[in-house]
Coordinates of C-alpha atoms in Angstrom, one line a residue:
M1122 CA 11.7 -84.5 -18.9
T1123 CA 13.4 -81.5 -20.5
L1124 CA 17.0 -81.6 -21.8
G1125 CA 18.1 -79.3 -19.0
S1126 CA 16.6 -81.7 -16.4
I1127 CA 18.4 -84.7 -18.0
I1128 CA 21.7 -82.8 -18.0
R1129 CA 21.3 -81.9 -14.3
Y1130 CA 20.3 -85.5 -13.5
I1131 CA 23.5 -86.8 -15.2
K1132 CA 25.6 -84.2 -13.2
W1133 CA 23.8 -85.3 -10.0
Q1134 CA 24.7 -89.0 -10.6
F1135 CA 28.2 -88.0 -11.3
A1136 CA 28.4 -86.1 -8.1
K1137 CA 27.0 -89.0 -6.1
K1138 CA 29.6 -91.3 -7.5
F1139 CA 32.7 -89.1 -7.3
Y1140 CA 32.1 -86.4 -4.6
S1141 CA 32.3 -86.7 -0.9
K1142 CA 29.0 -86.8 1.0
Q1143 CA 29.4 -83.2 2.0
A1144 CA 30.2 -82.1 -1.5
Y1145 CA 27.2 -84.1 -2.8
D1146 CA 25.0 -82.4 -0.3
W1147 CA 26.2 -79.0 -1.4
W1148 CA 25.5 -79.9 -5.0
K1149 CA 21.9 -80.7 -3.9
V1150 CA 21.7 -77.3 -2.4
K1151 CA 22.8 -75.6 -5.6
L1152 CA 20.3 -77.6 -7.7
R1153 CA 17.5 -76.8 -5.3
N1154 CA 18.6 -73.2 -5.3
S1155 CA 18.1 -73.0 -9.1
D1156 CA 14.7 -74.8 -8.9
L1157 CA 13.3 -72.6 -6.1
K1158 CA 14.5 -69.5 -7.8
N1159 CA 12.5 -70.5 -11.0
E1160 CA 9.5 -71.3 -8.9
L1161 CA 9.7 -68.1 -6.9
I1162 CA 10.0 -65.6 -9.8
I1163 CA 6.8 -66.9 -11.5
P1164 CA 4.3 -65.8 -8.8
L1165 CA 6.1 -62.6 -7.9
T1166 CA 4.3 -60.3 -10.3
Q1167 CA 5.8 -57.2 -8.8
Y1168 CA 9.1 -58.1 -10.5
T1169 CA 9.4 -56.2 -13.7
T1170 CA 11.8 -54.7 -16.2
N1171 CA 10.2 -51.3 -16.3
T1172 CA 11.2 -49.7 -12.9
K1173 CA 14.6 -48.0 -12.5
N1174 CA 16.8 -48.1 -9.5
T1175 CA 17.1 -44.8 -7.7
K1176 CA 19.8 -46.0 -5.2
D1177 CA 23.5 -45.1 -5.8
H1178 CA 24.8 -48.1 -3.6
K1179 CA 24.2 -51.8 -3.1
R1180 CA 21.5 -52.9 -0.7
V1181 CA 20.8 -56.4 0.7
I1182 CA 17.5 -57.4 2.0
C1183 CA 16.9 -60.7 3.9
M1184 CA 13.4 -61.8 2.9
H1185 CA 10.9 -63.5 5.1
D1186 CA 7.7 -62.4 3.4
G1187 CA 5.9 -65.9 3.1
K1188 CA 6.9 -66.4 -0.5
L1189 CA 9.2 -69.4 0.5
K1190 CA 9.6 -71.5 3.6
T1191 CA 12.7 -70.5 5.4
G1192 CA 12.5 -72.6 8.5
G1193 CA 11.7 -71.9 12.1
L1194 CA 12.8 -69.0 14.2
V1195 CA 16.4 -70.1 14.7
D1196 CA 16.8 -71.0 11.0
R1197 CA 15.7 -67.5 10.1
L1198 CA 17.8 -65.7 12.7
R1199 CA 21.0 -67.6 11.9
G1200 CA 20.4 -66.9 8.1
I1201 CA 19.9 -63.2 8.9
I1202 CA 23.0 -62.9 11.0
S1203 CA 25.0 -64.9 8.5
V1204 CA 24.2 -62.5 5.7
Y1205 CA 24.6 -59.4 8.0
S1206 CA 28.1 -60.5 8.8
I1207 CA 29.2 -60.4 5.1
C1208 CA 27.4 -57.1 4.5
K1209 CA 29.1 -55.6 7.6
E1210 CA 32.5 -56.7 6.3
Y1211 CA 31.9 -55.3 2.8
N1212 CA 30.0 -52.2 4.1
I1213 CA 26.8 -53.0 2.2
D1214 CA 23.5 -51.5 3.3
F1215 CA 21.6 -54.3 5.1
K1216 CA 17.8 -54.6 5.7
I1217 CA 15.3 -57.2 6.8
L1218 CA 11.8 -57.7 5.4
F1219 CA 10.2 -59.9 7.9
T1220 CA 6.4 -59.8 7.6
Q1221 CA 5.2 -63.4 7.8
P1222 CA 3.9 -65.0 9.8
F1223 CA 4.2 -61.9 12.0
P1224 CA 6.2 -58.7 11.8
L1225 CA 9.5 -59.3 13.4
D1226 CA 9.5 -56.0 15.3
R1227 CA 6.6 -57.3 17.4
Y1228 CA 9.4 -59.1 19.3
L1229 CA 12.8 -57.8 18.1
I1230 CA 13.6 -54.2 17.3
P1231 CA 16.7 -52.5 15.9
N1232 CA 19.5 -52.0 18.3
S1233 CA 22.5 -50.3 16.6
V1234 CA 21.5 -51.1 13.0
E1235 CA 18.2 -49.8 11.5
W1236 CA 17.2 -52.9 9.5
R1237 CA 13.5 -52.3 9.0
I1238 CA 12.2 -51.8 5.5
S1239 CA 8.7 -51.9 4.0
Q1240 CA 7.6 -53.9 1.0
N1241 CA 7.0 -50.8 -1.2
E1242 CA 10.6 -49.6 -0.6
L1243 CA 12.0 -52.6 -2.4
H1244 CA 13.4 -52.4 -6.0
Y1245 CA 11.7 -55.0 -8.3
N1246 CA 13.6 -54.6 -11.7
I1247 CA 14.6 -58.2 -12.3
K1248 CA 17.5 -57.0 -14.4
E1249 CA 19.0 -55.0 -11.5
T1250 CA 17.8 -57.0 -8.5
D1251 CA 19.3 -60.4 -7.8
I1252 CA 17.1 -63.1 -6.1
C1253 CA 19.3 -65.3 -4.0
L1254 CA 18.3 -68.6 -2.3
I1255 CA 20.6 -70.8 -0.3
E1256 CA 19.5 -73.3 2.3
S1257 CA 21.1 -75.7 4.7
I1258 CA 21.0 -79.5 4.5
N1259 CA 23.4 -81.0 7.0
G1260 CA 24.8 -78.1 9.1
S1261 CA 28.4 -79.2 8.5
K1262 CA 31.5 -77.0 8.7
Y1263 CA 32.0 -77.8 5.0
E1264 CA 28.5 -76.5 4.2
A1265 CA 29.1 -73.4 6.3
Q1266 CA 32.3 -72.7 4.4
K1267 CA 30.6 -73.1 1.0
Q1268 CA 27.7 -70.9 2.1
D1269 CA 30.1 -68.2 3.1
E1270 CA 32.0 -68.5 -0.1
W1271 CA 28.8 -68.4 -2.2
F1272 CA 27.5 -65.2 -0.6
R1273 CA 30.9 -63.4 -1.0
K1274 CA 30.8 -64.3 -4.7
E1275 CA 27.2 -63.4 -5.1
L1276 CA 27.4 -60.0 -3.4
K1277 CA 30.3 -59.0 -5.6
K1278 CA 28.0 -59.0 -8.6
S1279 CA 26.9 -55.8 -10.2
Y1280 CA 23.3 -55.8 -9.1
C1281 CA 22.0 -52.8 -7.2
E1282 CA 19.8 -54.9 -4.8
F1283 CA 19.8 -58.5 -3.5
H1284 CA 16.7 -60.2 -2.2
I1285 CA 18.0 -63.1 -0.1
Y1286 CA 16.0 -66.1 1.2
T1287 CA 18.3 -68.2 3.4
N1288 CA 18.7 -70.2 6.6
A1289 CA 22.6 -70.3 6.2
H1290 CA 24.3 -71.2 9.4
F1291 CA 27.8 -69.9 9.0
S1292 CA 27.0 -67.1 11.5
Y1293 CA 27.9 -69.7 14.2
N1294 CA 31.5 -69.4 13.0
R1295 CA 31.4 -65.6 13.7
D1296 CA 30.8 -63.7 16.9
F1297 CA 27.1 -64.7 16.9
A1298 CA 26.4 -62.9 20.2
K1299 CA 28.0 -59.6 19.1
L1300 CA 26.3 -59.6 15.6
F1301 CA 22.9 -60.5 17.2
A1302 CA 23.3 -57.6 19.7
E1303 CA 24.1 -55.1 16.9
L1304 CA 20.9 -56.0 15.0
F1305 CA 18.4 -56.8 17.8
K1306 CA 17.1 -56.0 21.2
P1307 CA 13.8 -57.3 22.7
S1308 CA 10.8 -55.1 21.9
P1309 CA 8.9 -53.6 24.9
L1310 CA 6.3 -56.4 24.6
L1311 CA 9.0 -59.2 24.6
Q1312 CA 10.9 -57.6 27.4
Q1313 CA 7.8 -57.5 29.5
L1314 CA 7.2 -61.2 28.9
I1315 CA 10.8 -62.0 29.8
D1316 CA 10.7 -60.0 33.0
K1317 CA 7.5 -61.7 34.0
E1318 CA 9.1 -65.2 33.6
K1319 CA 12.3 -64.1 35.4
K1320 CA 10.2 -63.4 38.5
H1321 CA 9.1 -67.0 38.5
L1322 CA 12.4 -68.6 37.8
G1323 CA 14.9 -66.2 39.3
E1324 CA 18.5 -66.0 37.9
N1325 CA 20.1 -69.3 38.8
Y1326 CA 18.1 -71.9 36.8
I1327 CA 18.7 -74.7 34.3
S1328 CA 17.1 -74.9 30.8
T1329 CA 16.1 -78.3 29.3
S1330 CA 14.8 -78.9 25.8
F1331 CA 13.1 -81.9 24.3
R1332 CA 12.1 -82.1 20.6
F1333 CA 9.8 -84.9 19.7
L1334 CA 8.5 -83.7 16.3
D1335 CA 5.6 -86.1 15.3
L1336 CA 6.6 -88.9 17.7
L1337 CA 3.9 -88.2 20.3
N1338 CA 1.3 -87.2 17.6
D1339 CA 0.6 -83.9 19.1
F1340 CA 2.7 -81.5 17.0
N1341 CA 2.8 -81.1 13.2
E1342 CA 6.4 -80.3 12.6
T1343 CA 7.2 -79.1 9.0
A1344 CA 10.6 -80.7 9.0
G1345 CA 9.5 -83.9 10.8
G1346 CA 9.9 -87.5 9.7
N1347 CA 6.2 -88.3 10.0
I1348 CA 7.1 -91.0 12.6
I1349 CA 4.3 -91.5 15.1
L1350 CA 4.9 -94.0 17.9
S1351 CA 2.3 -96.4 19.3
K1352 CA 0.6 -95.4 22.5
T1353 CA 2.8 -97.8 24.4
E1354 CA 6.0 -96.5 22.8
Q1355 CA 4.9 -93.0 23.5
S1356 CA 4.4 -93.7 27.1
Q1357 CA 7.8 -95.4 27.3
L1358 CA 9.5 -92.5 25.6
I1359 CA 7.9 -89.9 27.9
N1360 CA 8.9 -91.9 31.0
K1361 CA 12.5 -92.1 29.8
N1362 CA 12.7 -88.4 29.4
I1363 CA 11.0 -87.7 32.8
E1364 CA 13.7 -89.9 34.3
Q1365 CA 16.3 -87.7 32.8
L1366 CA 14.8 -84.6 34.4
N1367 CA 14.8 -86.4 37.8
K1368 CA 18.5 -87.3 37.3
L1369 CA 19.3 -83.6 36.5
H1370 CA 17.4 -82.5 39.5
N1371 CA 19.3 -84.9 41.7
K1372 CA 22.6 -83.4 40.3
Y1373 CA 21.4 -79.8 40.8
P1374 CA 18.9 -79.9 43.6
Q1375 CA 19.0 -76.2 44.4
R1376 CA 18.1 -75.1 40.9
N1377 CA 14.8 -74.7 39.2
I1378 CA 14.5 -76.4 35.8
L1379 CA 12.9 -74.7 32.8
V1380 CA 11.4 -77.3 30.4
N1381 CA 10.9 -76.5 26.8
S1382 CA 9.3 -78.9 24.3
D1383 CA 7.3 -79.0 21.1
S1384 CA 5.0 -81.6 22.8
S1385 CA 2.1 -80.5 25.0
T1386 CA 1.7 -84.1 26.1
F1387 CA 5.3 -84.2 27.4
L1388 CA 5.0 -80.7 29.1
Q1389 CA 1.9 -81.9 31.0
E1390 CA 3.8 -84.7 32.5
A1391 CA 6.9 -82.6 33.2
A1392 CA 4.7 -80.0 35.0
K1393 CA 3.8 -82.6 37.6
L1394 CA 7.4 -82.5 38.9
D1395 CA 7.8 -79.9 41.7
F1396 CA 11.1 -78.6 40.5
T1397 CA 10.1 -77.8 36.9
Y1398 CA 8.7 -74.8 35.3
I1399 CA 6.9 -74.4 31.9
I1400 CA 6.4 -71.0 30.3
P1401 CA 2.6 -70.8 29.6
G1402 CA 1.3 -70.2 26.1
E1403 CA 0.7 -71.8 22.7
I1404 CA 3.3 -74.2 21.2
S1405 CA 3.9 -73.0 17.6
H1406 CA 6.3 -73.2 14.7
V1407 CA 7.3 -70.1 12.7
D1408 CA 7.2 -71.9 9.4
S1409 CA 3.6 -73.1 9.8
N1410 CA 1.0 -72.2 7.2
A1411 CA -1.8 -72.1 9.7
T1412 CA -3.8 -69.0 10.3
I1413 CA -2.6 -67.6 13.6
K1414 CA -3.6 -65.1 16.3
E1415 CA -1.4 -62.1 16.9
N1416 CA 0.1 -63.6 20.1
T1417 CA 0.6 -67.1 18.8
H1418 CA 4.4 -66.8 18.8
D1419 CA 4.8 -65.0 22.1
K1420 CA 5.8 -68.3 23.8
T1421 CA 8.4 -69.1 21.2
F1422 CA 10.3 -65.9 21.6
T1423 CA 9.9 -65.9 25.4
D1424 CA 11.2 -69.5 25.5
F1425 CA 14.2 -68.5 23.4
F1426 CA 15.3 -65.7 25.6
M1427 CA 14.6 -67.6 28.8
I1428 CA 16.7 -70.5 27.6
A1429 CA 19.4 -68.0 26.7
N1430 CA 19.4 -66.6 30.2
A1431 CA 19.8 -69.9 31.9
E1432 CA 23.0 -70.8 33.7
D1433 CA 23.3 -74.1 31.8
I1434 CA 21.4 -75.3 28.7
F1435 CA 20.7 -78.9 28.0
L1436 CA 19.2 -80.8 25.0
F1437 CA 18.0 -84.3 25.6
I1438 CA 17.9 -86.8 22.7
T1439 CA 17.0 -90.5 22.5
G1440 CA 15.7 -92.7 19.7
D1441 CA 14.1 -90.6 16.9
M1442 CA 14.0 -87.4 18.9
Y1443 CA 15.2 -84.3 17.0
N1444 CA 18.6 -82.6 17.4
S1445 CA 17.1 -79.2 17.7
G1446 CA 19.1 -76.1 16.9
F1447 CA 16.8 -73.9 19.1
P1448 CA 18.6 -74.3 22.5
F1449 CA 22.0 -74.2 20.7
A1450 CA 21.3 -70.8 19.2
A1451 CA 19.9 -69.6 22.5
A1452 CA 23.1 -70.6 24.2
Q1453 CA 25.1 -68.6 21.6
L1454 CA 23.2 -65.5 22.5
Y1455 CA 25.0 -64.9 25.8
N1456 CA 27.7 -67.5 25.4
K1457 CA 26.2 -69.9 27.9
P1458 CA 27.4 -73.6 28.4
F1459 CA 25.4 -75.9 26.0
H1460 CA 25.2 -79.7 26.6
I1461 CA 23.7 -82.5 24.5
I1462 CA 22.6 -85.5 26.6
R1463 CA 22.1 -88.6 24.5
F1464 CA 20.7 -91.6 26.3

């Protein structure tokens, strides 16, 4: 163990003893930020001290190039919008490099802000380019506040360019819907997929989401707890959630119910109900390292926008099921009612 590691360990123990839980979590974020930054710079051979900046203004690039795991679709979008909100306030040129595991403009294209940039347009002089990494741990208001403060301080530094890897969530404290609409609109491909599903569901439908992670042993979630239930427990859990769908249908008998889940096993059971609808396609996670086909994430984006277009949006949680941010973010898109049902 190096002297630096020992000093950081001592500081960490001090934080654990004297700081609040929220402050301690933020301390962990800062330590991890330092570690990840050191890990990231080593393999990025394009960073050098030889090139010179040709820009006469600051520029910020949100990076999703596969060099670091930055979470699922919602994690990435909320991070992008968080950073954009600061750049907009400070009038800083804002771009997005989103190339992995797919080019973002397959699904989302610029609306009122031209955010696209290519890899060879970036500036790689490590003396003039700041590499920024900030992640989220607990999603608290305190953490959002500290993320906001950190970015404001960072972007005031005298670098010419900032390469930012983040899933910061303080965009939820801003006008998320307005900021999203300034940056994005569905690509022709995605709009076609959305229009197709609207023909099946109509306008007046309910959205329901169920995140099981590894519980049903049919989805390898990168952020899962690696908890796999026994076959009996799996069956019981599925039945409990199907019962919730039936209760919801009894409450809203005239509405179709869109069902979204990370479990193909659960979706197969939910599809047997005559009032449910499941968008066809492959279940995937944006942060997966697996080799993928071009259309692998079509369902993910279609799910997101179809959830956003629902009249009411529900997330169901029981036991070790996951409190997913996916339907919550979709609800912010058009300011729709969002409900968490714990049972």
